[in-house]
Structure formats: C-alpha cells, structure tokens
Short mmCIF file of C-alpha atoms in Angstrom, two decimals:
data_model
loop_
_atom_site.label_atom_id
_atom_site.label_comp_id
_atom_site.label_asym_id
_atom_site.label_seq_id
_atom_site.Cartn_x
_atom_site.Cartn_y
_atom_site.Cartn_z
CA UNK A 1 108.59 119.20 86.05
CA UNK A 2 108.14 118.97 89.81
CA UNK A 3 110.84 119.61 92.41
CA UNK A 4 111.23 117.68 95.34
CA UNK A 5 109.37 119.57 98.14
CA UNK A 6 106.17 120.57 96.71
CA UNK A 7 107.71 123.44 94.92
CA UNK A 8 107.24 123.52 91.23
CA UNK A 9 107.29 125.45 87.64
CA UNK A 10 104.43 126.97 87.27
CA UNK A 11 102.18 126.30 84.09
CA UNK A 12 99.45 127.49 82.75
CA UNK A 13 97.54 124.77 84.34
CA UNK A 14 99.15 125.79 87.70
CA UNK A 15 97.74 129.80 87.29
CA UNK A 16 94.32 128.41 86.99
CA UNK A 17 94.02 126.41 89.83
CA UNK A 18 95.94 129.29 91.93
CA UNK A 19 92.35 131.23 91.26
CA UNK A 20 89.97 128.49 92.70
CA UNK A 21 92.19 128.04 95.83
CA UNK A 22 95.37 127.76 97.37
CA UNK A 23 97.83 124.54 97.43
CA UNK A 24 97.26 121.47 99.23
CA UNK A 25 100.54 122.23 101.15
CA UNK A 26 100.20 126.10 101.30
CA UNK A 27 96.46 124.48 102.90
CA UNK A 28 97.82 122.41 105.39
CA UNK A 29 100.57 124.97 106.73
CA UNK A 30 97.86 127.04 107.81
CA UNK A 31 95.97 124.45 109.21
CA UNK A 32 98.80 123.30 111.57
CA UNK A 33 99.85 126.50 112.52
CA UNK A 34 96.48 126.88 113.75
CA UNK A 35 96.51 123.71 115.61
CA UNK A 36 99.42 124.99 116.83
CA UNK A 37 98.27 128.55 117.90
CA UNK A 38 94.88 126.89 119.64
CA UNK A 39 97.20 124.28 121.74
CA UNK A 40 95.62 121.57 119.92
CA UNK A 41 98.61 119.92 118.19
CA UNK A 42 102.32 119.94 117.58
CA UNK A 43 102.49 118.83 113.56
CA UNK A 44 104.63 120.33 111.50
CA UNK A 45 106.04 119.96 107.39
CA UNK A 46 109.94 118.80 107.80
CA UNK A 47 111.69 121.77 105.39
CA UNK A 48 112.83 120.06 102.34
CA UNK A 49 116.09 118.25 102.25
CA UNK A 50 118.96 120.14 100.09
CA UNK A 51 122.38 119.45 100.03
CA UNK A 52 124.61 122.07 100.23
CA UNK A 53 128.03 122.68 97.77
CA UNK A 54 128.67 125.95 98.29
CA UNK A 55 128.78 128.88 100.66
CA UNK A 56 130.06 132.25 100.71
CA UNK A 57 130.76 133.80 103.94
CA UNK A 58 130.70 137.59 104.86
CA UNK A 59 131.42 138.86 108.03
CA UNK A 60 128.87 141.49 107.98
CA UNK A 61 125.82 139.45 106.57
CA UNK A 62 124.44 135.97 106.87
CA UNK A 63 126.54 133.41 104.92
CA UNK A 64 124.33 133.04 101.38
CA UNK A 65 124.86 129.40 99.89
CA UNK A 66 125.78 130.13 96.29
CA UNK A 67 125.27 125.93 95.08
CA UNK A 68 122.91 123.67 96.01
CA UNK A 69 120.80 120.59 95.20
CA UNK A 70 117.08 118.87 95.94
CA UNK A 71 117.84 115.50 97.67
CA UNK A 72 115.46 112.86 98.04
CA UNK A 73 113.64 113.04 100.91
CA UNK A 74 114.17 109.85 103.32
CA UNK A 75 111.13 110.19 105.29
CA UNK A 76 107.32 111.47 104.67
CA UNK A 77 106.92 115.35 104.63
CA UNK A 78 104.32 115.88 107.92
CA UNK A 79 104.95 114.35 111.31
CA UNK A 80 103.87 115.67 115.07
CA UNK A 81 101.85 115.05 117.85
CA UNK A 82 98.43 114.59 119.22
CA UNK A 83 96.70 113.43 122.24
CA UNK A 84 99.95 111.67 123.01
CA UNK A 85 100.02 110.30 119.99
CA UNK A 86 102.85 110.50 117.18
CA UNK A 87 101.25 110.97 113.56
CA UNK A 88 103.06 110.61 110.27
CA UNK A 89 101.64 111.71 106.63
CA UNK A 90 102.66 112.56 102.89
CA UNK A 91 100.09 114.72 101.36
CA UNK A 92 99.83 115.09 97.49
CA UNK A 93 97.96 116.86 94.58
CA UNK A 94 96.59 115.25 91.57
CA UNK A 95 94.33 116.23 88.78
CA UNK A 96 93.43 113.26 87.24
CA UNK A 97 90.08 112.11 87.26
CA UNK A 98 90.07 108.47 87.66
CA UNK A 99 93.04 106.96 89.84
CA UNK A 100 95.77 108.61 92.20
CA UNK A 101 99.08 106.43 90.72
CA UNK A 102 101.20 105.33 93.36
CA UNK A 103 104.77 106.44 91.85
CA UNK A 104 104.11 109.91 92.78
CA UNK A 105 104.82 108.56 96.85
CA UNK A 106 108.52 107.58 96.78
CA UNK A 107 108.48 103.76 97.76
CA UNK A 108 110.62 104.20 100.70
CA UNK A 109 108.21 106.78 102.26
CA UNK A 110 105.61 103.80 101.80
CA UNK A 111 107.91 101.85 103.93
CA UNK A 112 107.81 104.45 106.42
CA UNK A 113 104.52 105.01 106.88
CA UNK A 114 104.46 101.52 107.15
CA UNK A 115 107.17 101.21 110.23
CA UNK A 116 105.29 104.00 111.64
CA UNK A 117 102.36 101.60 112.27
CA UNK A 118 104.39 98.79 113.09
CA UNK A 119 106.16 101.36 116.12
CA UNK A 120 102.62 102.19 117.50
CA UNK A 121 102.09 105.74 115.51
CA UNK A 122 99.02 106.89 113.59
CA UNK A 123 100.27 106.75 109.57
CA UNK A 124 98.30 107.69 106.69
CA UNK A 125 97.83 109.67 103.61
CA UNK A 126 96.20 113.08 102.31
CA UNK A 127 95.36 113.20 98.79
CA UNK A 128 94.12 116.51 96.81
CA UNK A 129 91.91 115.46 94.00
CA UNK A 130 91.80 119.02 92.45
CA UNK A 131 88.98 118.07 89.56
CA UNK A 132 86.43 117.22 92.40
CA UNK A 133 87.61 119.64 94.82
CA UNK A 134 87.84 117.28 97.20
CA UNK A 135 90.63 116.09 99.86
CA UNK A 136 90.75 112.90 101.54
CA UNK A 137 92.40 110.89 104.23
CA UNK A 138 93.26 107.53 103.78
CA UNK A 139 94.84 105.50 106.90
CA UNK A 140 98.43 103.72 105.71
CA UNK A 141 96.95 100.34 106.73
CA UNK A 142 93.85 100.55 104.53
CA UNK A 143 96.19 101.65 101.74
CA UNK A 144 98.78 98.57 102.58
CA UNK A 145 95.44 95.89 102.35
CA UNK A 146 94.48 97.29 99.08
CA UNK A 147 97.90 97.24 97.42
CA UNK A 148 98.49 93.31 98.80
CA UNK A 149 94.81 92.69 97.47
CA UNK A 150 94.72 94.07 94.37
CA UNK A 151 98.10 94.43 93.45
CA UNK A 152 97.26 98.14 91.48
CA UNK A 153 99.81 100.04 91.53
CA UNK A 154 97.53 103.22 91.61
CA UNK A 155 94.44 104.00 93.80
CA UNK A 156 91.07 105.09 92.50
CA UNK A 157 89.13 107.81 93.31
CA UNK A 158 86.32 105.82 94.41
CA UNK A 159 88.20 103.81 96.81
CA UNK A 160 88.66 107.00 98.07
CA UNK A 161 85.00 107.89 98.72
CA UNK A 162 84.28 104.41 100.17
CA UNK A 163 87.14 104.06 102.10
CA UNK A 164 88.76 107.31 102.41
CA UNK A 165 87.66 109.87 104.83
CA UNK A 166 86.67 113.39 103.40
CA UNK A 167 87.99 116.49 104.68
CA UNK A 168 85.96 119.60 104.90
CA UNK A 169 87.20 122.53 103.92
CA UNK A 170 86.32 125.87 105.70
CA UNK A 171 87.72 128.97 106.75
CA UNK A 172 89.58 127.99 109.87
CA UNK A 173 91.41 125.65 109.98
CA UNK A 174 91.30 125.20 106.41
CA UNK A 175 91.32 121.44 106.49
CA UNK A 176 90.43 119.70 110.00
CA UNK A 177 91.77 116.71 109.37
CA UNK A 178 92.56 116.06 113.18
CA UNK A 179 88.66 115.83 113.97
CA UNK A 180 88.93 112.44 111.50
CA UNK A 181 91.81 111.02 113.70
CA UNK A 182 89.70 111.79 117.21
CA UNK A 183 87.49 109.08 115.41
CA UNK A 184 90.57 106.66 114.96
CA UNK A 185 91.54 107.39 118.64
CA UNK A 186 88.42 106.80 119.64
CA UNK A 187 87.35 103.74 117.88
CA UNK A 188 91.26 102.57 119.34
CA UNK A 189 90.38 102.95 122.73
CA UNK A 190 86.69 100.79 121.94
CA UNK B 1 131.19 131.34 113.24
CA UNK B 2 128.51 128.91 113.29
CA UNK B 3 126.34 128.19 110.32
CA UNK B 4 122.61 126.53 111.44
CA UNK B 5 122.39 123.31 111.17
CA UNK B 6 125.63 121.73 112.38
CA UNK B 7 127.66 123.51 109.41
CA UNK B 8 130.79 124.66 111.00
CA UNK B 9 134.04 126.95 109.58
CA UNK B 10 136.44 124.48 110.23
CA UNK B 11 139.07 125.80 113.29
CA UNK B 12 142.24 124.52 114.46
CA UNK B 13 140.36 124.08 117.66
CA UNK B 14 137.84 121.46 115.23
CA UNK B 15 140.38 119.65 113.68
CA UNK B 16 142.40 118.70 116.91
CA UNK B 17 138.85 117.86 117.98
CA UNK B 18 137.89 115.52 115.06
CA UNK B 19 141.04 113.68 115.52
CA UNK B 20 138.83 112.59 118.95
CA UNK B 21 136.19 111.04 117.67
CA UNK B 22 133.01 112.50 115.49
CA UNK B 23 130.57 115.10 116.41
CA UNK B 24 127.53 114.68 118.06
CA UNK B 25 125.22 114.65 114.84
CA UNK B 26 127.25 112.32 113.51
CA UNK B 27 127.32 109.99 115.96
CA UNK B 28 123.46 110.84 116.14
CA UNK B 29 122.97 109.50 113.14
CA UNK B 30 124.80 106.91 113.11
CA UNK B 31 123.07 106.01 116.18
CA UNK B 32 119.01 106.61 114.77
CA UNK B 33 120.12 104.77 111.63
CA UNK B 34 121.24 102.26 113.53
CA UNK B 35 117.71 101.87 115.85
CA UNK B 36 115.69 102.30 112.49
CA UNK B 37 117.44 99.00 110.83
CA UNK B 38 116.74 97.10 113.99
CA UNK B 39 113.46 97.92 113.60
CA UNK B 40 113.36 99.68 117.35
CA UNK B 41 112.34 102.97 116.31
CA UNK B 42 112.31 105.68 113.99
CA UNK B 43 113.57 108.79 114.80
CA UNK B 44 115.24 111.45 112.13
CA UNK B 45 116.87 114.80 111.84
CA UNK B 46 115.22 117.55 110.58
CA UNK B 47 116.82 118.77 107.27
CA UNK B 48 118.10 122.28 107.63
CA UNK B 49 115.82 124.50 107.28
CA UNK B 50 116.83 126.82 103.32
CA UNK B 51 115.03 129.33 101.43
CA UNK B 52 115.75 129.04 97.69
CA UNK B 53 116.00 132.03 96.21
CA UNK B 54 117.03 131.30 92.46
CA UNK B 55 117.05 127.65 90.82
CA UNK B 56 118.56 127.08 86.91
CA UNK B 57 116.49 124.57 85.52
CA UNK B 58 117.87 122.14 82.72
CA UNK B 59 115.70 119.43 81.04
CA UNK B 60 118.24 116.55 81.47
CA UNK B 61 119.36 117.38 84.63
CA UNK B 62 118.21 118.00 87.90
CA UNK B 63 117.25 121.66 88.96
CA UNK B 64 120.63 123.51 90.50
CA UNK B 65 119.97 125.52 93.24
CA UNK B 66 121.81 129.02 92.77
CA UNK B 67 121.05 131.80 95.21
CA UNK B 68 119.51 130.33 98.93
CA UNK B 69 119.72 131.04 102.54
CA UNK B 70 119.83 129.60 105.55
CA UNK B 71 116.86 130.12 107.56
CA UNK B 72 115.75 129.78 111.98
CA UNK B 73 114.46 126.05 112.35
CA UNK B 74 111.09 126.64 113.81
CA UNK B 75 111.30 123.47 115.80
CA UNK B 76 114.20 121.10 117.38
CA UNK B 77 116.63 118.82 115.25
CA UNK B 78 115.46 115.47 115.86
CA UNK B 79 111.87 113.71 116.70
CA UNK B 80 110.23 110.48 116.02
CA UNK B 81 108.80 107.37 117.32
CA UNK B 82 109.39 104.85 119.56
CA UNK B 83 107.18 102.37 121.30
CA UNK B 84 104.01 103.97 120.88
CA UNK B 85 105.73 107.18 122.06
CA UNK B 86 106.71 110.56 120.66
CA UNK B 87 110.21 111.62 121.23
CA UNK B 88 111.28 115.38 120.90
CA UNK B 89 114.79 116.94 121.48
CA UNK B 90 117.81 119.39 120.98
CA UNK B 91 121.18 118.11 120.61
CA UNK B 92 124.39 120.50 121.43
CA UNK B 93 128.49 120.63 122.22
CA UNK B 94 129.68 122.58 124.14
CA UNK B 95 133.61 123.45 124.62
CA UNK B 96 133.13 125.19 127.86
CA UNK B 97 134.16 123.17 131.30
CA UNK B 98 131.94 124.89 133.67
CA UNK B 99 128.59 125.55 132.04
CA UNK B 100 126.32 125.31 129.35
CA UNK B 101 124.62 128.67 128.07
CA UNK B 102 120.97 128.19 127.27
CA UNK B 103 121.77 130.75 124.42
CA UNK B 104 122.68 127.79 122.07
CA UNK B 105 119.33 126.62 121.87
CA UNK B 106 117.00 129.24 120.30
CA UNK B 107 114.16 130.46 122.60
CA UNK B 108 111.13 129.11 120.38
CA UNK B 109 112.73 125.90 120.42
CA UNK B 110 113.28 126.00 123.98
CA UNK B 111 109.10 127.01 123.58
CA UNK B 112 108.73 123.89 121.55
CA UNK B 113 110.33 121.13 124.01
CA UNK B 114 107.71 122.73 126.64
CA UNK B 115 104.86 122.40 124.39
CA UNK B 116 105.69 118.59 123.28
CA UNK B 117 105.38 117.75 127.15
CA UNK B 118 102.00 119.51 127.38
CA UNK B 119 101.13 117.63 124.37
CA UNK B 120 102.03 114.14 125.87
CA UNK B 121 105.22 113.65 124.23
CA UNK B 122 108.54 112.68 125.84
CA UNK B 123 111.19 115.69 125.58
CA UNK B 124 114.85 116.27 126.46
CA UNK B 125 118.01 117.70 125.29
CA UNK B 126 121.22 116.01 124.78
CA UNK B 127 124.71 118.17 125.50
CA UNK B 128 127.78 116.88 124.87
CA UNK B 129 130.65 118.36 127.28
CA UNK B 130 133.74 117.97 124.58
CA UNK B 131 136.27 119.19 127.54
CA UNK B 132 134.97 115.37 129.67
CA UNK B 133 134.33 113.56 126.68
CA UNK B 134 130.97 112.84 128.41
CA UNK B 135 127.28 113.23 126.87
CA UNK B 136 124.23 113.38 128.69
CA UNK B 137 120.51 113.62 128.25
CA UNK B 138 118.64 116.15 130.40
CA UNK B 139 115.18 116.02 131.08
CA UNK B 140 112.72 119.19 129.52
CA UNK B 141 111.28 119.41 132.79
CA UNK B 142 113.95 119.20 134.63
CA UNK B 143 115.45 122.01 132.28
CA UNK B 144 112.46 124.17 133.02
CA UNK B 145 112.05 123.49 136.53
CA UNK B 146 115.84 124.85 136.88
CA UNK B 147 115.32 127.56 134.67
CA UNK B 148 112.43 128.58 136.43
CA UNK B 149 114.00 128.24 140.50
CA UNK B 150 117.57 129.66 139.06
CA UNK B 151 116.73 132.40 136.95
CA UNK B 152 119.84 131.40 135.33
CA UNK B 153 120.81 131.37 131.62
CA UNK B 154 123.43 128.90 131.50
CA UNK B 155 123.42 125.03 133.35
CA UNK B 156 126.04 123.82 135.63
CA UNK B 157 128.37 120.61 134.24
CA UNK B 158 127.92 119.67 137.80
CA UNK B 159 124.11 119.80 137.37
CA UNK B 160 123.79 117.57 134.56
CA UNK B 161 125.97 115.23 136.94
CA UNK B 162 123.47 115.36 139.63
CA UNK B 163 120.27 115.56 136.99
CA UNK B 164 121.31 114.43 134.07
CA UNK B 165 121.73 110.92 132.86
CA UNK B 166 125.48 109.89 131.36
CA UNK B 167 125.02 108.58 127.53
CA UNK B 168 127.08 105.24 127.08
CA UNK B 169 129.70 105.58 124.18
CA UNK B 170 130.03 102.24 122.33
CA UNK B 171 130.66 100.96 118.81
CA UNK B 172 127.22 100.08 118.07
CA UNK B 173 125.14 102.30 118.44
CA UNK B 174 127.21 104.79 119.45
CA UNK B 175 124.85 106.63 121.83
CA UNK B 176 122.38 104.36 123.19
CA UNK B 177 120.05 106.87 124.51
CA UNK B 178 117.04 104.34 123.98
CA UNK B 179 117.75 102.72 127.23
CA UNK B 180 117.53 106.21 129.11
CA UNK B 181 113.99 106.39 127.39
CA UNK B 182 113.03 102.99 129.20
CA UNK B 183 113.63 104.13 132.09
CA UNK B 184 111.37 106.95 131.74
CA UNK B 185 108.51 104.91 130.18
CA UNK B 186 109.06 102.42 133.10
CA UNK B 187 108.70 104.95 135.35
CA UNK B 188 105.17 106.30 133.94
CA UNK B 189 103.85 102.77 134.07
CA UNK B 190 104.25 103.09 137.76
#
C-alpha cells in the first residue's frame, strides 16, 4: 500500500532496494538542498497535504495533533525557480521492467503540469526505473504528444531512452537534473 | 496562541472578527482558485508543513494518522506562476494599528523572499491591517531596503501607505493582487 506523499510500508522488496541506494525522493531532497546551498536554485518538495481533526493543546509544549488524514494532493510535489524561470515536476519510482503506467500520476496533476506550460513555466516529469538503475526526465509536452498519439495509457521504458533525458547520478548533487534544463533554456532562447 | 499554518484557538476577539468578513487565507484562496479557473495563473498554498509520527493502517480504509506534529515551513505560504513569471510571498494580519512586527514572519523565510529576487523571481508580502480593514502588498525589496536603512523590527501602517500598494476588496476575486503584479512586469519591460 502506498501513502500519499512518497511515504510507504515497507516490504521486503522495499529493504532490498534500501541497500543499493537511497529513494528517488530522499535523492532529490539532497539534490535541491544543494542547489540551494550553491545559490544555484530555489526548488523545493511542497510537504504533503494532511488534514487535520484533532489537536491537543498544552501550554507548556507544542500542540501535538492527535487525528489526522492523507489528502490528495491538488498540485505536483516539486516546484521552484531557475534562471528566472518557474519549474514544476512529479517524480516517481517504479520497478517494472517494461512500461511506467500512467495511473500512478493523479490525472489532475497531469492537468497541471499541463497549465504550467500553457502559463510560460518549464513542466515535466522524473521517473525512477529502479530495475535499470536509471532516472530520467521527460518534458510534460513530449509526454502530452505521446498520450494524444498513441492513446497508451502507460509509457515505455524505451520511449524513455529515445526521448527521455538521462540523469547521472554522482556524489554531489546526487541527480543534476538542472544541467538537462540549461539545455531546454538554451535551445529556448535559439 | 497561534498554531502554524493559519490554525488559530478561536478568541472572542476572532469571532467578533469573523462576523467582518473572512481571513486573509481564505480570501487567498478563494482568490488563486479563482485566477486558476480563468486560466490566468496558477498559484497555490503550501500545505502545512506535519511530521507523522504514528499512522494505524486498515486494509479497507485509508491510513489514520495518530500521533503528528506541526513542524517550521522552510519556505513562504504561497508561490506559483503567472505569465512566464515566478511569484513568491508571505501573507499576514495583523491586529495592531500602528505597526507591523517583522517577528510574524520567520527569519529563514524572510531569507527566502531575498533569495527568490536574486534568483529572478518576483517577491512580496501581503499584510492585512484588520484595525483599517485595508490589505496591501509590499514589495521584498522595498522590505529589505527599509529593514536595512531603519534597523527596525517592526513596519510603520503609515509606511505601507506611502510604499505599499492598497489590495482592492471585491466579490470576485476577492483580492485582485494580479493587477499590482502588472504593474511591476510593466515596469521591467521599460
């Protein structure tokens, strides 16, 4: 079962991919603090949306909220800034080997990275695929075009590696995905 | 006492208050929700930022949160996009009749409205003086640039008067702070 917010139950399956490396989310937190800590960027993850039912209030301490519940988020996880420029993503995990199904983006998050384009901002997608090891960025308007074309309700892993971009992983920043939108700004200003 | 977030222990001082008209976030929202359907931009509230402690999980239902607490937002309430542009800020009420202490907002946020303007991004706070029934959006740099000639913790009313520009109250949308923006995008064009 997964909870809203990247944080889940952990299985079995979970333990063994904790050993080969951390999360894709745990990933890019570190990367954007970095960007952060160089002067580079402003992006952060929006916390997760709960909705609160109860508190309990003590003078002495910090008031602890005793019920709560996940809500569905109403916008994509990641946004900041760049060069001027306002960026939007959702970034998930998968481990299958073939296809990355589109259910696991909520549709009205699609919609937003689509308005995000429409309003001028840089919009697009980072996907984990944990059996290769690799992570990719896919721009919301290439992902839009394939979904009108094809119709798929699920993206394979080969588009990915034609038209997806790969991230390289290293030591710092874990996942410098901003070099990959100096290209879009670039090829923008062209 | 004042919960993060906008969560408030209701006071007789609140209630005679509400009877007035809504709070700023609320009318906030109302307002953002109101740009997003009209397609003219999207901008959001952060969710509060929670640290779950303890969830019960249940197969048929959704996970119940049980034991959390509210944590420091490491960034302002609201951002997003509009025309190509990002748009950062901090949104307050104050009760007071002479000034505004810069106490309400927390110093790294006060950190992160700098930052957004080094980063190219368009930042600003937005007080609401309950006492006048007036709301107005002040500049970052002109925040900073007071801050930094004053040495003083706490803004004039009278200098948002002289600095600040007055926020419209109408039915729809209730704050339309958009048209302050244009001028400030006009003015860049220049």
């Amino acid at each position: 079962m997964n909870y809203p917010g990247g944080i889940k139950k952990q299985t079995k399956q979970d333990i063994n991919y904790a050993k080969r490396g951390q999360s894709l989310e745990a990933d890019l937190n570190l990367t954007n603090s970095y960007y952060q800590h160089q002067g580079l960027a402003l992006i952060y993850k929006k916390p997760t949306p709960i909705q609160v039912i109860n508190v309990t209030s003590n003078q002495q301490k910090s008031p602890l909220i005793t019920k709560a519940c996940f809500k569905t988020p109403s916008t994509t996880d990641y946004n900041g800034l760049y060069r001027g420029r306002y960026l939007d993503f959702e970034a998930k995990e998968t481990r299958n080997k073939q296809s990355f199904p589109l259910s696991n983006i909520h549709e009205h998050q699609l919609k937003h990275l689509n308005a995000v384009i429409k309003h001028g901002g840089l919009s697009f997608i980072i996907i984990r695929w944990c059996y290769y090891q690799e992570t990719y960025l896919l721009e919301s308007k290439t992902l839009f075009k394939y979904i009108k074309q094809s119709k798929k309700q699920s993206l394979p892993y080969t588009f990915f590696k034609t038209n997806g971009y790969l991230i390289k992983e290293q030591y710092q920043p874990r996942l410098d995905y901003l070099k990959i939108i100096d290209l879009f700004i670039k090829e923008e200003k062209k």
